[in-house]
PDB file of C-alpha atoms in Angstrom:
ATOM      1  CA  GLN Q   1       6.825  40.143   6.933  1.00  0.00           C
ATOM      2  CA  VAL Q   2       5.826  36.876   5.257  1.00  0.00           C
ATOM      3  CA  GLN Q   3       2.731  36.405   3.136  1.00  0.00           C
ATOM      4  CA  LEU Q   4       1.458  32.887   2.557  1.00  0.00           C
ATOM      5  CA  VAL Q   5      -0.907  31.608  -0.124  1.00  0.00           C
ATOM      6  CA  GLU Q   6      -2.161  28.024  -0.149  1.00  0.00           C
ATOM      7  CA  SER Q   7      -3.441  26.082  -3.130  1.00  0.00           C
ATOM      8  CA  GLY Q   8      -4.283  22.537  -4.143  1.00  0.00           C
ATOM      9  CA  GLY Q   9      -7.361  21.767  -2.107  1.00  0.00           C
ATOM     10  CA  GLY Q  10     -10.408  20.068  -3.539  1.00  0.00           C
ATOM     11  CA  LEU Q  11     -13.021  17.337  -3.326  1.00  0.00           C
ATOM     12  CA  VAL Q  12     -11.721  13.771  -3.454  1.00  0.00           C
ATOM     13  CA  GLN Q  13     -12.832  10.286  -2.493  1.00  0.00           C
ATOM     14  CA  ALA Q  14     -11.524   8.268   0.404  1.00  0.00           C
ATOM     15  CA  GLY Q  15      -8.215   6.664  -0.502  1.00  0.00           C
ATOM     16  CA  ASP Q  16      -7.254   9.365  -2.988  1.00  0.00           C
ATOM     17  CA  SER Q  17      -4.298  11.716  -2.786  1.00  0.00           C
ATOM     18  CA  LEU Q  18      -3.906  15.476  -2.869  1.00  0.00           C
ATOM     19  CA  ARG Q  19      -0.901  17.767  -2.800  1.00  0.00           C
ATOM     20  CA  LEU Q  20      -1.216  21.126  -1.109  1.00  0.00           C
ATOM     21  CA  SER Q  21       1.211  23.920  -1.830  1.00  0.00           C
ATOM     22  CA  CYS Q  22       2.007  27.111   0.023  1.00  0.00           C
ATOM     23  CA  ALA Q  23       3.818  29.958  -1.694  1.00  0.00           C
ATOM     24  CA  ALA Q  24       5.609  32.442   0.533  1.00  0.00           C
ATOM     25  CA  SER Q  25       6.671  35.971  -0.243  1.00  0.00           C
ATOM     26  CA  GLY Q  26       9.692  37.670   1.239  1.00  0.00           C
ATOM     27  CA  ARG Q  27      13.404  37.017   1.245  1.00  0.00           C
ATOM     28  CA  THR Q  28      13.477  35.498   4.716  1.00  0.00           C
ATOM     29  CA  PHE Q  29      11.523  32.310   3.997  1.00  0.00           C
ATOM     30  CA  SER Q  30      14.463  30.099   4.915  1.00  0.00           C
ATOM     31  CA  THR Q  31      14.558  31.538   8.453  1.00  0.00           C
ATOM     32  CA  TYR Q  32      11.156  30.068   9.264  1.00  0.00           C
ATOM     33  CA  THR Q  33       9.927  26.705  10.379  1.00  0.00           C
ATOM     34  CA  MET Q  34       6.848  25.985   8.293  1.00  0.00           C
ATOM     35  CA  GLY Q  35       3.759  24.223   9.498  1.00  0.00           C
ATOM     36  CA  TRP Q  36       0.455  22.907   8.209  1.00  0.00           C
ATOM     37  CA  PHE Q  37      -2.637  23.029  10.370  1.00  0.00           C
ATOM     38  CA  ARG Q  38      -6.256  22.131   9.717  1.00  0.00           C
ATOM     39  CA  GLN Q  39      -9.606  23.133  11.083  1.00  0.00           C
ATOM     40  CA  ALA Q  40     -12.884  21.300  10.663  1.00  0.00           C
ATOM     41  CA  PRO Q  41     -16.240  23.018  11.254  1.00  0.00           C
ATOM     42  CA  GLY Q  42     -16.941  23.374  14.953  1.00  0.00           C
ATOM     43  CA  LYS Q  43     -13.478  22.207  15.939  1.00  0.00           C
ATOM     44  CA  GLU Q  44     -10.294  23.916  17.005  1.00  0.00           C
ATOM     45  CA  ARG Q  45      -7.416  24.358  14.615  1.00  0.00           C
ATOM     46  CA  GLU Q  46      -5.003  21.454  14.979  1.00  0.00           C
ATOM     47  CA  PHE Q  47      -1.423  20.715  14.091  1.00  0.00           C
ATOM     48  CA  VAL Q  48      -0.792  18.499  11.069  1.00  0.00           C
ATOM     49  CA  ALA Q  49       2.900  18.724  10.146  1.00  0.00           C
ATOM     50  CA  ALA Q  50       5.958  20.939  10.420  1.00  0.00           C
ATOM     51  CA  ILE Q  51       9.368  21.167   8.790  1.00  0.00           C
ATOM     52  CA  ASN Q  52      12.462  22.997   9.989  1.00  0.00           C
ATOM     53  CA  TRP Q  53      14.138  25.768   8.031  1.00  0.00           C
ATOM     54  CA  ARG Q  54      16.646  23.430   6.399  1.00  0.00           C
ATOM     55  CA  GLY Q  55      14.110  20.780   5.538  1.00  0.00           C
ATOM     56  CA  SER Q  56      16.130  18.233   7.493  1.00  0.00           C
ATOM     57  CA  SER Q  57      13.639  17.624  10.281  1.00  0.00           C
ATOM     58  CA  THR Q  58       9.910  16.958  10.107  1.00  0.00           C
ATOM     59  CA  HIS Q  59       7.122  16.399  12.636  1.00  0.00           C
ATOM     60  CA  TYR Q  60       3.667  14.954  12.175  1.00  0.00           C
ATOM     61  CA  ALA Q  61       0.459  14.551  14.104  1.00  0.00           C
ATOM     62  CA  ASN Q  62      -0.193  10.910  14.932  1.00  0.00           C
ATOM     63  CA  SER Q  63      -3.393  11.001  12.889  1.00  0.00           C
ATOM     64  CA  VAL Q  64      -1.490  11.672   9.647  1.00  0.00           C
ATOM     65  CA  LYS Q  65       1.832   9.954  10.276  1.00  0.00           C
ATOM     66  CA  GLY Q  66       2.661   7.567   7.458  1.00  0.00           C
ATOM     67  CA  ARG Q  67       0.086   9.133   5.119  1.00  0.00           C
ATOM     68  CA  PHE Q  68       1.165  12.783   4.824  1.00  0.00           C
ATOM     69  CA  THR Q  69       4.566  14.160   3.874  1.00  0.00           C
ATOM     70  CA  ILE Q  70       5.713  17.748   4.311  1.00  0.00           C
ATOM     71  CA  SER Q  71       8.522  19.183   2.206  1.00  0.00           C
ATOM     72  CA  ARG Q  72       9.952  22.580   1.285  1.00  0.00           C
ATOM     73  CA  ASP Q  73      11.963  24.220  -1.447  1.00  0.00           C
ATOM     74  CA  ASN Q  74      13.760  27.280  -0.109  1.00  0.00           C
ATOM     75  CA  ALA Q  75      14.905  28.300  -3.581  1.00  0.00           C
ATOM     76  CA  LYS Q  76      11.271  28.580  -4.660  1.00  0.00           C
ATOM     77  CA  ASN Q  77       9.863  29.769  -1.324  1.00  0.00           C
ATOM     78  CA  THR Q  78       7.370  26.942  -1.204  1.00  0.00           C
ATOM     79  CA  VAL Q  79       6.243  24.309   1.257  1.00  0.00           C
ATOM     80  CA  SER Q  80       4.094  21.354   0.268  1.00  0.00           C
ATOM     81  CA  LEU Q  81       1.946  18.736   1.942  1.00  0.00           C
ATOM     82  CA  GLN Q  82       1.517  15.463   0.086  1.00  0.00           C
ATOM     83  CA  MET Q  83      -1.577  13.720   1.429  1.00  0.00           C
ATOM     84  CA  ASN Q  84      -2.114  10.055   0.590  1.00  0.00           C
ATOM     85  CA  SER Q  85      -4.768   7.552   1.637  1.00  0.00           C
ATOM     86  CA  LEU Q  86      -7.134  10.353   2.522  1.00  0.00           C
ATOM     87  CA  LYS Q  87      -9.971   9.657   4.928  1.00  0.00           C
ATOM     88  CA  PRO Q  88     -13.272  11.478   5.483  1.00  0.00           C
ATOM     89  CA  GLU Q  89     -11.940  12.647   8.833  1.00  0.00           C
ATOM     90  CA  ASP Q  90      -9.218  14.574   6.983  1.00  0.00           C
ATOM     91  CA  THR Q  91     -11.915  16.933   5.716  1.00  0.00           C
ATOM     92  CA  ALA Q  92     -11.012  20.455   6.873  1.00  0.00           C
ATOM     93  CA  GLY Q  93      -9.640  23.804   5.889  1.00  0.00           C
ATOM     94  CA  TYR Q  94      -5.852  23.478   5.646  1.00  0.00           C
ATOM     95  CA  TYR Q  95      -3.613  26.364   6.620  1.00  0.00           C
ATOM     96  CA  CYS Q  96       0.042  27.062   6.041  1.00  0.00           C
ATOM     97  CA  ALA Q  97       1.886  28.950   8.777  1.00  0.00           C
ATOM     98  CA  ALA Q  98       5.351  30.312   9.542  1.00  0.00           C
ATOM     99  CA  LEU Q  99       7.225  30.140  12.835  1.00  0.00           C
ATOM    100  CA  HIS Q 100      10.626  31.750  13.373  1.00  0.00           C
ATOM    101  CA  ARG Q 101      13.229  29.002  13.419  1.00  0.00           C
ATOM    102  CA  ASP Q 102      14.471  29.975  16.883  1.00  0.00           C
ATOM    103  CA  ARG Q 103      11.110  28.872  18.262  1.00  0.00           C
ATOM    104  CA  ILE Q 104      10.966  25.497  16.546  1.00  0.00           C
ATOM    105  CA  ARG Q 105      10.280  23.730  19.843  1.00  0.00           C
ATOM    106  CA  TYR Q 106       6.775  25.216  19.643  1.00  0.00           C
ATOM    107  CA  TYR Q 107       6.145  23.675  16.223  1.00  0.00           C
ATOM    108  CA  SER Q 108       2.777  22.139  17.207  1.00  0.00           C
ATOM    109  CA  ASP Q 109       1.459  25.217  19.015  1.00  0.00           C
ATOM    110  CA  VAL Q 110      -1.087  27.200  16.981  1.00  0.00           C
ATOM    111  CA  SER Q 111      -0.529  30.340  19.025  1.00  0.00           C
ATOM    112  CA  ALA Q 112       3.232  30.334  18.390  1.00  0.00           C
ATOM    113  CA  TYR Q 113       3.023  30.849  14.643  1.00  0.00           C
ATOM    114  CA  GLU Q 114       3.492  34.387  13.375  1.00  0.00           C
ATOM    115  CA  TYR Q 115       2.085  34.271   9.864  1.00  0.00           C
ATOM    116  CA  TRP Q 116      -0.857  32.412   8.338  1.00  0.00           C
ATOM    117  CA  GLY Q 117      -2.294  31.827   4.917  1.00  0.00           C
ATOM    118  CA  GLN Q 118      -5.976  32.119   4.086  1.00  0.00           C
ATOM    119  CA  GLY Q 119      -6.457  28.372   3.867  1.00  0.00           C
ATOM    120  CA  THR Q 120      -7.557  25.862   1.268  1.00  0.00           C
ATOM    121  CA  GLN Q 121     -10.468  23.447   1.657  1.00  0.00           C
ATOM    122  CA  VAL Q 122     -10.020  19.692   1.493  1.00  0.00           C
ATOM    123  CA  THR Q 123     -13.142  17.545   1.389  1.00  0.00           C
ATOM    124  CA  VAL Q 124     -12.920  13.759   1.417  1.00  0.00           C
ATOM    125  CA  SER Q 125     -16.053  11.819   0.603  1.00  0.00           C
ATOM    126  CA  SER Q 126     -16.638   8.272   1.793  1.00  0.00           C
TER     127      SER Q 126
END
């Protein structure tokens, strides 16, 4: 069992930066690929970024590539999402999720993830 708690969301202006954090409970954190997803009102939840269990491989949605960076610290059981050059279209609830590392090929698939946090809201004003 893995419990995930996100933090770091807020209201910012276009062009600003935010850093989201996700704290995980449990001793098996390092066995999971970790992902960030987001969901805007009236839209489906979409993939943002993922990082493998070692932290040696990352994946990004095209819409955030070059602006967002995902990282993890297995010693602290945390995964972070550094978001730079934020745009109004980045406004959404952001969710941290865990996927067993054996299923990493499904890293962008919402339905493949086993555990989810409660989300943190990011609002970017123009």
